[in-house]
XYZ file of C-alpha atoms in Angstrom:
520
model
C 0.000 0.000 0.000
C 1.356 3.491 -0.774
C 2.748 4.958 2.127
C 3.176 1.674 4.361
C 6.399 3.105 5.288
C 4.483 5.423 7.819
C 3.206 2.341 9.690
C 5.017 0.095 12.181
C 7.360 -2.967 10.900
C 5.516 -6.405 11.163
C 2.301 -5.371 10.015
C -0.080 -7.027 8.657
C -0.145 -7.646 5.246
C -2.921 -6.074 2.443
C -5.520 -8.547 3.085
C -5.625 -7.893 6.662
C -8.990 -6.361 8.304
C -7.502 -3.468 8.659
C -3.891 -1.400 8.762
C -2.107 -1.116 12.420
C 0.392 1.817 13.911
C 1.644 -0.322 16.896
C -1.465 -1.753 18.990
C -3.862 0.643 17.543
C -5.753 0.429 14.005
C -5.743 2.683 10.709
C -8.239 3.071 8.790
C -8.162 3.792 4.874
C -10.406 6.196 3.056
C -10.245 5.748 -0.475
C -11.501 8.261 -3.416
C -10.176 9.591 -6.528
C -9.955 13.248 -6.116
C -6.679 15.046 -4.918
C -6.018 17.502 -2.378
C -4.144 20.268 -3.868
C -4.102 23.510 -0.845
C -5.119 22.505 2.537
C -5.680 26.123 3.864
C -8.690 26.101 5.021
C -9.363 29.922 4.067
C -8.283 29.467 1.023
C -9.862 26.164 -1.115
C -12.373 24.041 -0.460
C -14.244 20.644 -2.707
C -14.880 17.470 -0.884
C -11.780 15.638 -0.176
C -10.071 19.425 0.259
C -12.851 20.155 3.154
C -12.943 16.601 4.427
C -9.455 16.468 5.190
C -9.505 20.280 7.103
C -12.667 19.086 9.243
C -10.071 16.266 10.513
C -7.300 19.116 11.160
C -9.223 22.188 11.887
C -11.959 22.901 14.083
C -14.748 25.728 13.618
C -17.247 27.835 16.022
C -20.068 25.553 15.012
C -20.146 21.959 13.251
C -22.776 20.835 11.046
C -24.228 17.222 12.102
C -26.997 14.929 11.217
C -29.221 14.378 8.493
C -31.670 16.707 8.741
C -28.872 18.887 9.369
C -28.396 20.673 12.735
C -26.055 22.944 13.660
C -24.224 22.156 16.949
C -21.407 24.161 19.124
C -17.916 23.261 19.034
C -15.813 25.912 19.722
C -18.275 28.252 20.821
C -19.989 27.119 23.507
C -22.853 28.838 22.703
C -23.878 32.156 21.017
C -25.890 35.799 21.194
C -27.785 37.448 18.548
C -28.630 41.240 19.076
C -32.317 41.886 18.216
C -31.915 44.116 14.904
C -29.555 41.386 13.604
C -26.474 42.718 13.301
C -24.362 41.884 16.628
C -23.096 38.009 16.949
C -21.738 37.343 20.375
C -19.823 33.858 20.632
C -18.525 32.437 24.105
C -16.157 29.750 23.551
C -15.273 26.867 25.581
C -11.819 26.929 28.101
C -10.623 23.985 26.861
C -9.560 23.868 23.375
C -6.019 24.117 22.196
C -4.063 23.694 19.087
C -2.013 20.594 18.020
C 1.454 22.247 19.592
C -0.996 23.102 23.197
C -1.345 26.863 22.609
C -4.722 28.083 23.368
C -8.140 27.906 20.828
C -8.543 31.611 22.185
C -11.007 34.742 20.623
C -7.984 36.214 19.283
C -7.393 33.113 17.280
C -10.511 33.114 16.188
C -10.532 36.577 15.419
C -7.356 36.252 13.425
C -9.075 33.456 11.133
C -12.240 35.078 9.984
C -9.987 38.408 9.669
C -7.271 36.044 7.573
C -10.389 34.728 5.249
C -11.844 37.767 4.826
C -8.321 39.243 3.808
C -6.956 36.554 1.485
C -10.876 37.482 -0.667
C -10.855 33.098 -1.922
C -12.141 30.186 -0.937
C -14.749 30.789 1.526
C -14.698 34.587 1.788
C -17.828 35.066 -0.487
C -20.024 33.708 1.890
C -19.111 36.955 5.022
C -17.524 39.957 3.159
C -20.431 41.770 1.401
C -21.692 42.163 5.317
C -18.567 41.851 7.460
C -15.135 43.722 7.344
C -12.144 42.453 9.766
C -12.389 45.541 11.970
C -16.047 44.559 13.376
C -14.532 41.398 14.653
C -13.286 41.839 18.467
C -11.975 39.664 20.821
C -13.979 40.989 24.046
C -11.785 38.785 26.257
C -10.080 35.286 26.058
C -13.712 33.297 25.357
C -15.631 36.522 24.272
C -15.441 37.486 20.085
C -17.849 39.823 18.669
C -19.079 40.298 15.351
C -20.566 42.854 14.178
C -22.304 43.109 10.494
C -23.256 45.781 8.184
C -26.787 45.307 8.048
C -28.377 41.996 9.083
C -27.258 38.878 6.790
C -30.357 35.921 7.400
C -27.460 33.128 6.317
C -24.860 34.155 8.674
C -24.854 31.260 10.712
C -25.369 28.936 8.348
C -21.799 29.690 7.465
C -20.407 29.550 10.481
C -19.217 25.820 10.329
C -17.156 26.253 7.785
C -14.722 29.361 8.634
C -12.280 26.800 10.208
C -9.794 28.196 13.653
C -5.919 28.373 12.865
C -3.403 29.398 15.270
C -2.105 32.969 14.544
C 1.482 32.150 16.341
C 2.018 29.156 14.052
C 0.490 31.043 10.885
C 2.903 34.126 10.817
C 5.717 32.334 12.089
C 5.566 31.222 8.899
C 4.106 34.297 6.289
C 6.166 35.107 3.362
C 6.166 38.404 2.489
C 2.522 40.131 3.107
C 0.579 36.252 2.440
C -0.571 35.642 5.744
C 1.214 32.015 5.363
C -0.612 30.920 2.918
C 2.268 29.555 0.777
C 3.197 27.352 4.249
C -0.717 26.917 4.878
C -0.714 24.920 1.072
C 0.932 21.433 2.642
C 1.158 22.162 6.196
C -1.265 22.472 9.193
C -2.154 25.006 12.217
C -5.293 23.617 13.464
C -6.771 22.096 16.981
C -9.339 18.827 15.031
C -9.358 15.558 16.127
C -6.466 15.059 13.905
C -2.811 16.380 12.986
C -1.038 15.968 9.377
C 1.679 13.443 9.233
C 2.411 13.387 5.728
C 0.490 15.085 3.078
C 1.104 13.634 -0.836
C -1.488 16.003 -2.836
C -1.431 13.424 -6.042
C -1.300 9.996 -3.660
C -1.940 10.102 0.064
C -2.901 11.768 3.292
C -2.177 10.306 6.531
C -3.501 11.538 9.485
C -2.714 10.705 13.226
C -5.339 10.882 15.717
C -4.711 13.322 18.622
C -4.857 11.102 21.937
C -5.982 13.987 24.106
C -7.795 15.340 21.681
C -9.852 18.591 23.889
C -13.445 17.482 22.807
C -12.591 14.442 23.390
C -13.578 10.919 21.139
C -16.906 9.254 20.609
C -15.979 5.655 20.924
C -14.049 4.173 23.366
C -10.545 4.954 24.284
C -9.555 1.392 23.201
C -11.499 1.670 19.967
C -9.764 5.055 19.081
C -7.586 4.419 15.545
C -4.216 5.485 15.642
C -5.187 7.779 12.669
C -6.566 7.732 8.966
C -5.054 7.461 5.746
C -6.685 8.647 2.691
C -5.206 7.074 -0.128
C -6.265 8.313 -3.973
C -6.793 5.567 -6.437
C -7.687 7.611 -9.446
C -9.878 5.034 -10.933
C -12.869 3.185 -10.038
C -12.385 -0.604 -10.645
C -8.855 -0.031 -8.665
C -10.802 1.342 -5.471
C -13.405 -1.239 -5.708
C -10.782 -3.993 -5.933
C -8.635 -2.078 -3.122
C -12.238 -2.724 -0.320
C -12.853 -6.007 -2.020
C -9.125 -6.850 -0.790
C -9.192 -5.180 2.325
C -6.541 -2.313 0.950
C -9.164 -0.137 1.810
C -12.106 -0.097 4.013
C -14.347 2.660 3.006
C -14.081 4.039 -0.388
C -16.624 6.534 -2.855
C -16.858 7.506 -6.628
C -18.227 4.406 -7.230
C -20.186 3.589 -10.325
C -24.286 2.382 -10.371
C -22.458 -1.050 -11.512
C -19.905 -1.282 -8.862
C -22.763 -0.403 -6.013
C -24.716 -3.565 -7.679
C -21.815 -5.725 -7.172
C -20.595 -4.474 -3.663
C -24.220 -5.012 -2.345
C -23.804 -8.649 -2.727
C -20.339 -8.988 -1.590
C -19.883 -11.025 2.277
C -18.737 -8.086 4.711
C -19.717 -4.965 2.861
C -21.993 -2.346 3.630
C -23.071 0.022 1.022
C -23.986 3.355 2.125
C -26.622 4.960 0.079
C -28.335 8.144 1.012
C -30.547 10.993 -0.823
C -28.466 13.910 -1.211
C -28.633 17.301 -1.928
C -26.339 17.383 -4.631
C -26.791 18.991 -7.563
C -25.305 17.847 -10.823
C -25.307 20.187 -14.144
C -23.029 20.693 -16.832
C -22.562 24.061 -16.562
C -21.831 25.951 -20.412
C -19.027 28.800 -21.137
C -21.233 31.890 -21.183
C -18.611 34.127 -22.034
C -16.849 32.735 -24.138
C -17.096 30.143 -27.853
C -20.317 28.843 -29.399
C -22.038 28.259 -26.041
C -21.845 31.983 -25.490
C -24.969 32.133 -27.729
C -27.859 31.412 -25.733
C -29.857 29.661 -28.161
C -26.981 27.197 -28.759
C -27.735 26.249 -25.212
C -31.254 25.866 -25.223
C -31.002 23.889 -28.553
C -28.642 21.421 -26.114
C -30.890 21.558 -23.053
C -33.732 20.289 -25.234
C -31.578 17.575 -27.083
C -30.574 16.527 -24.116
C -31.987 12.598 -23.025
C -32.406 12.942 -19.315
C -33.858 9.861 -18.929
C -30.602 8.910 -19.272
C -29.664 10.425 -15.603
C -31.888 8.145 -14.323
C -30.493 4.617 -16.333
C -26.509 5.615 -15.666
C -27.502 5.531 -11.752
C -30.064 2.721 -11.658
C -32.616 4.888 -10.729
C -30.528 6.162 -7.637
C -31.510 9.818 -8.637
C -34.500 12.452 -9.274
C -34.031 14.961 -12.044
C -33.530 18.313 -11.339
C -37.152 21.010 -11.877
C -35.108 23.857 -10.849
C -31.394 25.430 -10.085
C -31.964 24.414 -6.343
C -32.459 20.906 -5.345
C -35.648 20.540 -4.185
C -34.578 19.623 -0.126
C -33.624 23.556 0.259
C -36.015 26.206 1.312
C -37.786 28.400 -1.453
C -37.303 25.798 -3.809
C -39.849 25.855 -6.702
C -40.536 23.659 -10.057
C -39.639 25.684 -12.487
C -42.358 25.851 -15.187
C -41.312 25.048 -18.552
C -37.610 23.844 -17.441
C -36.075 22.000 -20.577
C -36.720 17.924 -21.125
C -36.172 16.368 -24.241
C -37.748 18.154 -27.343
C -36.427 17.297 -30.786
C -38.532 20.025 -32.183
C -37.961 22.744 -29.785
C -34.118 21.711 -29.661
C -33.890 21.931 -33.700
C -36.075 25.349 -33.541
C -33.511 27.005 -30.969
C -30.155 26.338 -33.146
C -31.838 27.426 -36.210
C -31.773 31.047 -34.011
C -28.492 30.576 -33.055
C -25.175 31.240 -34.629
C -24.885 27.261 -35.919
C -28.135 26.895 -37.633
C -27.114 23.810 -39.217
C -24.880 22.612 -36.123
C -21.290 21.251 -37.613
C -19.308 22.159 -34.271
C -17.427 20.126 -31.859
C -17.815 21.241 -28.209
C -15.435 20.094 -25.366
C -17.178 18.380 -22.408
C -14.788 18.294 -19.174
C -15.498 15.695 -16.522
C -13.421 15.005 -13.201
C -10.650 11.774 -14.824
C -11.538 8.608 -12.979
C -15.595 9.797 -12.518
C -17.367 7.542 -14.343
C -20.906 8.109 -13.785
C -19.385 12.031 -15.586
C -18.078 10.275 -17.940
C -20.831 7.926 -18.878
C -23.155 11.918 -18.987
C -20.684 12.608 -21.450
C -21.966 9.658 -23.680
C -25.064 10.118 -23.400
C -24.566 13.682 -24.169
C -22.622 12.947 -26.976
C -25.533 10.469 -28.460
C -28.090 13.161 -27.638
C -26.089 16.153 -29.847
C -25.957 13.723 -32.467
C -28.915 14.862 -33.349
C -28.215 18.382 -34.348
C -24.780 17.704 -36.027
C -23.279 18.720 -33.117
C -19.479 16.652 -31.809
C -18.286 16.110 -28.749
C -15.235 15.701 -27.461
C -14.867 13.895 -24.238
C -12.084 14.975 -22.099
C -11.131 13.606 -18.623
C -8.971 15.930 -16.464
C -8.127 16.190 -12.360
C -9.842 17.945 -10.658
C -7.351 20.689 -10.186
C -6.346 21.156 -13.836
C -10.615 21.578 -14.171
C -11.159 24.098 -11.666
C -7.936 26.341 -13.143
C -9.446 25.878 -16.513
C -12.468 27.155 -15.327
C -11.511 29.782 -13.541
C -11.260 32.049 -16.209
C -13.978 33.034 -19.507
C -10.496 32.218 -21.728
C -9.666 29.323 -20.625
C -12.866 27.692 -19.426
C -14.375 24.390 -21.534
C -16.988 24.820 -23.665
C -19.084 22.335 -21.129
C -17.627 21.136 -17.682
C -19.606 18.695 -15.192
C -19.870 19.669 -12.066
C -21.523 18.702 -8.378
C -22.637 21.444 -6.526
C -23.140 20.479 -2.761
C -25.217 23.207 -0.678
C -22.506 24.332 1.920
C -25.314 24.931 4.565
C -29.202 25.086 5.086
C -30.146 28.355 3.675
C -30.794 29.032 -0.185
C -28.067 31.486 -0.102
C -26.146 28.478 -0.692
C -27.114 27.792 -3.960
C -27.930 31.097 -5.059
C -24.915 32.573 -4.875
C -23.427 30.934 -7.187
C -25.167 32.493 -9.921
C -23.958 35.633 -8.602
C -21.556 37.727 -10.782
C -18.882 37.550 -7.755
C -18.631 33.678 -8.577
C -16.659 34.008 -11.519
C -13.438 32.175 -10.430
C -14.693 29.550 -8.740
C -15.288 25.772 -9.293
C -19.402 26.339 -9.253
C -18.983 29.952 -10.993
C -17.523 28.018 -14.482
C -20.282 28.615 -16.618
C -19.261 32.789 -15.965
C -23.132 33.717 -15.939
C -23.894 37.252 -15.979
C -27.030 38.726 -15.319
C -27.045 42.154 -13.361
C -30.497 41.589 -12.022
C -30.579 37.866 -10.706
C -27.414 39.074 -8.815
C -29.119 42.341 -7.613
C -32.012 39.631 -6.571
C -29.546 37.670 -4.781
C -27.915 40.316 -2.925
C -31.322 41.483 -1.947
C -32.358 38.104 -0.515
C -29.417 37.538 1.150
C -30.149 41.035 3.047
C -33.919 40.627 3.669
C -35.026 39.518 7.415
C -38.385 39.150 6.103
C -38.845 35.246 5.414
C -41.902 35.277 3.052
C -39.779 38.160 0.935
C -36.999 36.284 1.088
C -38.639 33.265 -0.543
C -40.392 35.290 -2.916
C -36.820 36.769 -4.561
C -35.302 33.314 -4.690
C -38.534 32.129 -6.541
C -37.891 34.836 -9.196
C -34.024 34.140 -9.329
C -35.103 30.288 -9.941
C -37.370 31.236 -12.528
C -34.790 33.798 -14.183
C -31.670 31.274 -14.185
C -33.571 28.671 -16.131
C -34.841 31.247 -18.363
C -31.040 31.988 -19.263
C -29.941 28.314 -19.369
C -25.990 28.934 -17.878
C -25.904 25.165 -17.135
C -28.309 21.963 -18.387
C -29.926 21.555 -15.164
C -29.814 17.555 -14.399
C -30.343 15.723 -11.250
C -29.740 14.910 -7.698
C -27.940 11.840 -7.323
C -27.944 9.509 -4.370
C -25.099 10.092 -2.148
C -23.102 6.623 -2.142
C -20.490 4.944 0.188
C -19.334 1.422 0.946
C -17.090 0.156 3.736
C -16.023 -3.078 5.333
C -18.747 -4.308 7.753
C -16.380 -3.988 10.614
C -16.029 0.035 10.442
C -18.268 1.880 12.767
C -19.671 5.592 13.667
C -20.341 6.304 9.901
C -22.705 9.479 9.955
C -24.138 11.397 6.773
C -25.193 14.733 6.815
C -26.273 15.983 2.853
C -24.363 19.337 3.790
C -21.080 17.170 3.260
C -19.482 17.407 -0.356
C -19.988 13.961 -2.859
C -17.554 11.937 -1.770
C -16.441 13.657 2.004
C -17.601 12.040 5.008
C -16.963 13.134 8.623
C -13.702 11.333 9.702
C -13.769 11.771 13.831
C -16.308 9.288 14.697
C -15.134 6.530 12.675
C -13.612 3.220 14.137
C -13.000 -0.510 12.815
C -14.362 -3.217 15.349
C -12.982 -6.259 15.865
């Protein structure tokens, strides 16, 4: 196994139950997707976040499915009654990995560093929060104080993760806050600490013994850490838990689920999600800047096919937001297959006639994106329209797309509310997305994002749900993505690993490391 130099001599070989570091176990994680920049301010996609939930720890934590928001550092918290004035009162005992203090200036000097840096998670806060409104009243005591009242704030809460300001600009180069040193290396108080990070192959992670919140199993079931070990491919991973290589692995395809269901001492995991899947078009930029183009594909598209690639293990989308998130709608009118309206919209575009190839981009080693790809290749068949199927990392996707120029004329993506308010989803329809993995289509509509920075101002509920009705209704209208469906969220592991808990705020693949523990 890669990295078996980080355990102990005489272990076990591959087919054991499970890895050991002396008397205590390891588990391994296995998924396909890299983990380029661990700073936690910085980047975030699901094996990015799930790895700085083991590392870091935040005010709040999101648990459960419903979701509920719980304390973790903060003990509990204060709202003032126009809105505006967040009060948090942390607990006495946290402390970073090398014992210094989980104090309010620490916390201070986090949301102050992500609000600074302006990536990653900083377009949730700064339209209502600048660093000087955030005080540490005392050691437990930070305040923060907002422009004008923002209904999602705590909803974002649990993910504006606590590192240690000593350890952080020990280490700054130049004027970058350390995030060059932040990129491979940790400053965080979580349930675990880095001991080797591999971007391209593995993470390992040791648990932290005395740990301040303490562990949810017993102290004899506690695993000497977690490895998460990328396996690029599917058949690979499934092979790796058939073996006992690995004991809890994702990406895995509708056929491999079918398989793994009947195999002695698996479980398979399988959960309705929340996340969205759409192939999101270059609005900027090539033939998919032309509207039409994109209607003509929305209405070519088979979506039935959505449904066969994931053996029914998914509900199509009826609008942008999937339909578990408040002020969702059904979109009247949102695009099925049409022939005739499909052929009627590229006769009004710039390719009456079609006789185009257009790039699709899917994450290399994602096969149900892949298998999309062929069915949206079949589909544009129809209007004399080729496509080119191109698998890339996820990295190489998200720099593509970061940019009108450079962004694919179609790119796949999963789009994972990051909380429980619609601000979630909204927002990235916003013009301020641009950059970002879920802002690759580079939509631009001045009014859906006035809408959206209206909603995410208004107190009053029914209002609130009223704008994002509109912005639904306005988004489909201007196609920026084929809207397609909400796939099952889908895990398996080896029968003998416990404290598995799913929450559909998690990212496609991530899954909350600190409660997990192999019996036996």
């Amino acid at each position: 196994m890669a990295g078996a130099a980080l355990l102990t001599a005489g272990m076990p070989g591959i087919s054991a139950a499970f890895e050991r570091d002396g008397n205590r176990k390891v588990l391994v994680f296995s998924g396909n997707q890299q983990v380029p920049v661990l700073d936690p301010h910085v980047r975030y996609d699901w094996s990015t976040r799930m790895i700085q939930q083991s590392v870091y720890d935040a005010l709040l934590k999101y648990e459960g499915d419903p979701p509920r928001i719980v304390p973790w550092l903060a003990e509990r918290y204060d709202v003032s009654p126009d809105g505006r004035i967040y009060t948090f009162h942390l607990v006495g005992t946290a402390k970073f990995h090398n014992g210094d203090p989980v104090d309010a200036e620490a916390v201070r000097f986090s949301f102050e560093r992500g609000l600074k840096l302006n990536a990653g998670i900083a377009w949730m806060l700064k339209d209502f929060l600048k660093p000087e409104n955030i005080v540490a009243v005392d050691a437990r005591t930070v305040r923060f104080t907002l422009d004008r009242p923002f209904a999602p704030f705590i909803s974002y809460v649990p993910w504006w993760y606590v590192v240690n300001p000593k350890q952080v600009m020990a280490n700054q180069e130049g004027d970058d806050l350390g995030r060059k040193w932040l990129t491979e290396n940790a400053a965080g108080s979580g349930p675990f600490r880095l001991r080797r990070f591999d971007a391209n192959t593995l993470m390992h992670l040791d648990a932290v013994p005395d740990y301040w919140k303490g562990w949810p199993m017993a102290d004899a079931d506690r695993p000497s850490g977690i490895i998460y070990r990328i396996i690029r491919e599917a058949a690979p991973r499934k092979a790796a838990l058939q073996r006992r290589e690995a004991d809890i692995i994702t990406n895995l395809t509708p056929d491999d689920i079918e398989q793994l269901s009947r195999v002695p001492g698996v479980v398979v995991e399988n959960h309705k999600g929340s996340t969205t899947f759409g192939i999101k078009f270059n609005c900027q930029q090539g033939p998919t800047a032309d509207i039409n183009l994109r209607k003509a594909i929305a209405y070519a598209f088979d979506y039935d096919s959505l449904l066969a690639i994931h053996n029914g293990a998914a509900v199509l989308m009826t609008s942008p937001f999937p339909a578990s998130m408040a002020g969702h709608i059904d979109v009247p009118g949102i695009p099925r297959k049409d022939l005739d309206k499909a052929r009627d919209f590229l006769r009004r575009s710039r390719f009456p006639n079609g006789g185009i190839e257009l790039e699709y981009v899917h994450v290399q080693g994602l096969e149900d994106a892949r298998r999309i790809g062929l069915a949206l290749l079949d589909s544009l068949r129809a209007l004399d329209i080729r496509v080119n199927i191109v698998g890339q990392p996820w990295p190489t996707m998200t720099s593509r797309g970061s940019k009108p120029e450079t962004s694919p004329n179609m790119m796949s993506v999963y789009v994972t509310p990051v909380g429980t308010d619609p601000d979630t989803v909204a927002y990235q329809y916003h013009r301020a997305s641009w950059g970002l993995y879920y802002g690759t289509a580079h939509y631009e509509n001045a009014e859906v994002s006035r809408w959206i920075d209206e909603a995410r101002g208004e107190t009053d509920n029914a209002k609130r749900m009223a704008l994002y009705a509109r912005i639904q209704t306005q988004i489909v209208a201007d196609q920026p993505e084929l809207f397609g469906m909400v796939a099952n969220r889908i895990w398996a592991r080896r029968d003998y690993v416990q404290g598995f808990s799913f929450s559909p705020v998690r990212f496609t693949g991530e899954i909350d490391l600190y409660p997990l523990w192999a019996r036996g």
